């Protein structure tokens, strides 16, 4: 028996990476698990047969799992957003940061399309930050700016991936498949070029699939534009905003939710420009969502 990682599975066919190769697997007869009960990233036990064929004999409990994108046992999440177009949806980025942190997955933010980005035309975000990269670096997140076209910044991202299971997540058109191609020359995934002749639409990614890339396994995934917050309590929300968390001791009230309370250190930091307006706005939106979800239970 050999241990491996499920790369993808559909229609009764499973592809498992083990011993530096990909095995075509089927489920063992008595091992009755529906397709949707497996996720890419699942650790499975396989019994090799002839050639590269094998049967799946068992599956290990998951260390973590995401629903959007659907994948298990992830070490690293690359949150991919374009600097230019589509305009980066920072509400979605802040949601993704919460989702992966709850799942105990390390996030890395990758801003793409650096070749199209021109700082003089970009919006000034706060007093101290001039770009969204500044905002997230100041909080303490690891942020890369890359061009999938020119290759600028790609090597730095590549260094993060060895011996890990990583997932690319973000909105449609942000450049996830293009980033995968830039990280893994030779393996050309289809990207969203619109064919001007046929106008038959874009090559948008439809499946989650792990692939061997830069010394690790990386999953390209379909883009999405909305995401529910995970099940957290109102008092816990600050835990997922590191720049709020480090200041909360200075709020007058221990139970301060940094909303309408007086003498709030978070609101003071917002006014002095130390906390970004977009981060605070998203905190307020998420707070309302969390409170409404609490009421429903
Ligand atoms: N100029 C420039 N264009 C890029 C860059 N990255 C991606 N693109 C273009 O942006 C478009 C969308 O790229 P994709 O890689 O298909 O985006 P995606 O995130 O995989 O989209 P979905 O599969 O729909 O989720 C394509 O036309 C790419 O050529 C970049 O760094 N610079
Ligand atoms: Mg894609
Ligand atoms: Zn407060």
XYZ file of C-alpha atoms and ligand atoms in Angstrom:
331
model
C 0.000 0.000 0.000
C 1.189 3.499 -0.875
C 0.128 6.897 0.446
C -0.701 9.653 -1.983
C -2.588 12.891 -2.554
C -5.762 13.071 -4.630
C -5.173 15.569 -7.441
C -8.689 15.464 -8.876
C -11.613 13.101 -9.156
C -14.781 13.058 -11.202
C -17.112 10.601 -12.863
C -15.575 7.694 -10.983
C -12.006 8.454 -12.119
C -9.412 9.535 -9.621
C -5.893 10.806 -10.154
C -3.523 10.300 -7.248
C 0.015 11.619 -6.873
C 2.319 9.152 -5.112
C 5.976 8.198 -5.451
C 6.631 11.058 -7.894
C 4.026 9.919 -10.405
C 0.330 10.119 -11.152
C -1.814 6.997 -10.722
C -5.154 6.373 -12.478
C -7.304 5.086 -9.665
C -10.700 3.538 -9.171
C -12.526 2.975 -5.928
C -12.321 -0.439 -4.389
C -15.628 -2.281 -4.686
C -16.645 -2.262 -1.058
C -15.279 1.236 -0.522
C -18.523 3.015 -1.273
C -17.915 6.745 -1.221
C -19.666 9.151 -3.503
C -17.630 11.440 -5.783
C -18.473 14.514 -3.785
C -17.154 12.958 -0.615
C -13.636 13.284 -1.984
C -11.799 16.569 -2.347
C -8.567 17.343 -4.144
C -5.901 17.289 -1.451
C -7.355 14.244 0.336
C -4.655 11.885 1.592
C -5.461 8.427 0.285
C -4.020 4.914 0.495
C -3.673 3.218 -2.862
C -2.901 -0.307 -3.949
C -0.857 -0.259 -7.197
C -1.936 -2.626 -9.986
C -0.447 -3.012 -13.466
C 1.124 0.040 -15.203
C 0.011 3.285 -13.559
C -3.314 1.854 -12.356
C -4.291 1.537 -8.727
C -7.268 1.276 -6.415
C -8.095 3.633 -3.562
C -8.279 1.617 -0.350
C -8.728 4.311 2.258
C -8.788 8.009 3.023
C -7.218 9.845 5.976
C -9.124 12.338 8.125
C -8.725 15.911 6.828
C -6.471 18.402 8.571
C -8.540 21.242 7.077
C -10.922 21.865 4.200
C -12.201 24.878 2.297
C -15.552 25.013 0.556
C -14.703 27.888 -1.758
C -12.598 26.660 -3.457
C -13.339 23.027 -2.511
C -10.034 21.475 -1.439
C -8.572 19.679 1.593
C -5.298 19.616 3.562
C -4.003 22.940 2.290
C -0.778 24.457 3.645
C -0.765 27.741 1.767
C -3.482 29.874 0.140
C -2.428 32.327 -2.555
C -5.135 34.981 -2.680
C -4.909 36.295 -6.227
C -6.274 39.734 -7.136
C -5.485 42.000 -10.076
C -4.051 45.443 -9.329
C -5.920 46.860 -12.294
C -8.737 44.923 -13.922
C -10.975 43.424 -12.662
C -10.742 46.097 -9.962
C -9.582 44.345 -6.770
C -12.555 43.467 -4.569
C -11.050 44.105 -1.129
C -14.260 43.006 0.626
C -13.717 39.557 -0.937
C -10.003 39.629 -0.039
C -10.801 40.439 3.605
C -13.364 37.592 3.678
C -10.853 35.163 2.208
C -8.274 36.190 4.814
C -10.787 35.284 7.540
C -11.782 32.015 5.877
C -8.228 30.727 5.503
C -7.157 31.925 8.957
C -10.082 30.037 10.553
C -8.977 26.932 8.603
C -5.406 27.440 9.899
C -4.030 27.917 6.395
C -1.238 30.428 5.826
C -2.359 33.213 3.462
C -0.182 34.980 0.903
C -1.597 37.826 -1.144
C -0.561 38.016 -4.800
C -1.460 41.120 -6.788
C -1.188 40.488 -10.523
C -1.032 42.627 -13.677
C 1.800 44.770 -12.323
C 2.745 45.484 -15.960
C -0.549 47.354 -16.388
C -0.359 49.169 -13.093
C 0.565 52.814 -12.958
C 0.939 54.292 -9.505
C 0.076 57.819 -10.545
C -3.357 56.691 -11.684
C -3.968 54.487 -8.644
C -6.102 55.710 -5.786
C -4.462 56.963 -2.622
C -5.931 54.743 0.061
C -5.009 56.273 3.414
C -2.622 58.840 4.855
C 0.332 56.498 4.981
C -0.571 53.916 2.385
C -0.454 54.713 -1.286
C -1.261 51.317 -2.678
C -3.249 48.303 -1.536
C 0.064 46.459 -1.207
C 1.121 48.994 1.468
C -2.159 48.453 3.340
C -1.740 44.693 3.633
C 2.047 44.692 4.210
C 1.635 47.145 7.079
C -0.833 44.767 8.766
C 1.806 42.042 8.527
C 0.608 39.939 5.603
C 3.025 38.630 2.993
C 2.226 40.387 -0.271
C 3.726 39.924 -3.721
C 3.201 42.048 -6.796
C 3.711 40.148 -10.034
C 3.258 40.288 -13.761
C 2.283 37.007 -15.332
C 3.105 38.606 -18.677
C 6.685 39.767 -18.055
C 7.519 37.327 -15.239
C 8.318 40.139 -12.807
C 8.063 38.925 -9.196
C 7.274 35.312 -10.129
C 10.486 33.804 -8.686
C 9.690 35.172 -5.215
C 6.284 33.463 -5.266
C 7.864 30.243 -6.547
C 10.144 30.057 -3.497
C 7.083 29.727 -1.244
C 5.686 26.592 -2.848
C 8.208 23.770 -2.353
C 6.937 20.729 -0.437
C 3.546 22.321 0.181
C -0.026 21.940 -0.980
C -1.070 25.391 -2.183
C -4.297 26.751 -3.608
C -4.897 29.736 -5.877
C -8.102 31.548 -4.893
C -9.709 34.760 -6.084
C -12.187 36.321 -8.475
C -12.615 35.320 -12.086
C -10.163 37.044 -14.406
C -7.684 37.942 -11.650
C -4.996 35.812 -13.311
C -4.931 32.554 -11.321
C -4.445 30.273 -14.331
C -1.946 32.746 -15.810
C -0.036 32.739 -12.516
C 0.018 28.935 -12.535
C 1.448 29.011 -16.062
C 4.064 31.579 -15.087
C 5.071 29.448 -12.075
C 5.211 26.259 -14.083
C 6.509 26.903 -17.601
C 5.709 24.133 -20.049
C 2.317 23.287 -18.597
C -0.070 25.593 -20.367
C -3.454 25.963 -18.746
C -6.114 27.768 -20.701
C -6.520 31.372 -19.636
C -9.319 33.835 -20.206
C -8.411 35.175 -23.631
C -11.497 36.323 -25.450
C -11.231 35.125 -29.008
C -11.973 38.254 -31.014
C -12.878 36.213 -34.083
C -15.403 33.810 -32.659
C -16.371 35.831 -29.544
C -17.207 32.469 -28.043
C -16.450 33.542 -24.526
C -13.560 33.019 -22.169
C -11.577 30.052 -20.972
C -12.631 30.287 -17.408
C -11.448 27.531 -15.070
C -14.211 25.061 -14.143
C -12.605 22.460 -11.868
C -10.355 22.414 -8.875
C -7.276 20.401 -9.767
C -3.956 19.969 -8.004
C -0.876 19.855 -10.198
C 2.824 19.373 -9.656
C 4.349 22.865 -9.686
C 7.536 24.504 -8.375
C 8.457 21.570 -6.130
C 5.022 21.295 -4.542
C 1.387 20.743 -5.454
C -0.669 23.755 -6.558
C -4.392 23.888 -7.295
C -5.855 26.168 -9.909
C -9.510 26.851 -9.083
C -12.564 28.559 -10.580
C -12.995 32.220 -9.694
C -15.834 33.395 -7.450
C -17.202 36.747 -6.366
C -19.057 36.091 -3.118
C -18.215 34.229 0.049
C -20.069 33.697 3.331
C -18.128 34.291 6.494
C -17.319 31.206 8.540
C -19.268 30.637 11.754
C -17.660 33.045 14.242
C -19.003 35.076 17.156
C -19.130 38.864 17.192
C -16.471 39.137 19.921
C -14.106 36.940 17.876
C -14.167 39.036 14.724
C -11.348 41.313 15.925
C -9.087 38.237 16.160
C -9.085 38.148 12.362
C -8.056 41.800 12.006
C -4.476 41.786 13.360
C -4.166 45.580 13.229
C -7.325 45.900 15.392
C -6.287 43.144 17.755
C -3.042 44.839 18.754
C -4.946 47.987 19.779
C -8.051 46.584 21.448
C -6.563 46.747 24.971
C -6.678 50.530 24.668
C -10.456 50.696 24.085
C -12.350 52.012 27.119
C -14.621 48.955 27.263
C -13.335 45.425 27.410
C -16.292 44.318 25.343
C -15.824 47.080 22.731
C -16.955 46.001 19.259
C -15.398 49.187 17.779
C -18.730 50.236 16.403
C -20.661 52.908 18.353
C -18.782 52.732 21.657
C -16.994 55.858 22.982
C -13.213 56.023 23.471
C -12.490 53.286 20.966
C -8.803 52.869 20.090
C -9.705 51.344 16.715
C -11.764 54.347 15.675
C -8.986 56.658 16.901
C -6.505 54.734 14.737
C -8.902 54.995 11.809
C -9.117 58.758 12.209
C -5.340 59.184 12.422
C -4.930 57.067 9.282
C -3.178 54.170 10.997
C -6.035 51.800 10.168
C -7.203 51.786 6.568
C -10.727 53.003 5.833
C -11.518 49.977 3.655
C -10.454 47.524 6.370
C -12.650 49.303 8.926
C -15.586 49.456 6.518
C -15.331 45.709 5.894
C -15.063 45.054 9.619
C -18.368 46.904 10.129
C -20.053 44.974 7.305
C -18.780 41.638 8.648
C -19.859 42.582 12.191
C -23.448 43.080 11.009
C -23.361 39.742 9.161
C -21.995 37.905 12.182
C -24.620 39.481 14.473
C -27.416 38.510 12.068
C -26.096 34.945 11.848
C -26.003 34.759 15.674
C -29.665 35.803 15.804
C -30.704 33.064 13.412
C -29.392 30.309 15.706
N -1.262 42.237 -18.610
C -1.490 41.179 -17.845
N -2.539 40.381 -18.112
C -2.748 39.308 -17.304
C -1.925 39.024 -16.197
N -2.407 37.917 -15.585
C -3.493 37.531 -16.303
N -3.718 38.352 -17.325
C -4.823 38.278 -18.306
O -6.057 38.331 -17.586
C -7.045 37.497 -18.203
C -7.625 36.501 -17.192
O -6.586 35.628 -16.780
P -6.845 34.157 -16.231
O -5.510 33.612 -15.827
O -7.666 33.333 -17.146
O -7.737 34.479 -14.933
P -8.345 33.418 -13.888
O -8.151 34.018 -12.522
O -7.742 32.080 -14.098
O -9.899 33.426 -14.231
P -10.994 32.244 -13.919
O -10.442 30.952 -14.405
O -12.216 32.686 -14.672
O -11.216 32.267 -12.434
C -6.336 36.844 -19.387
O -6.639 37.592 -20.544
C -4.861 36.956 -19.042
O -4.034 36.988 -20.182
C -0.797 39.897 -15.934
O -0.035 39.744 -14.979
N -0.650 40.954 -16.788
Mg -8.585 30.262 -14.488
Zn -12.948 49.658 20.293
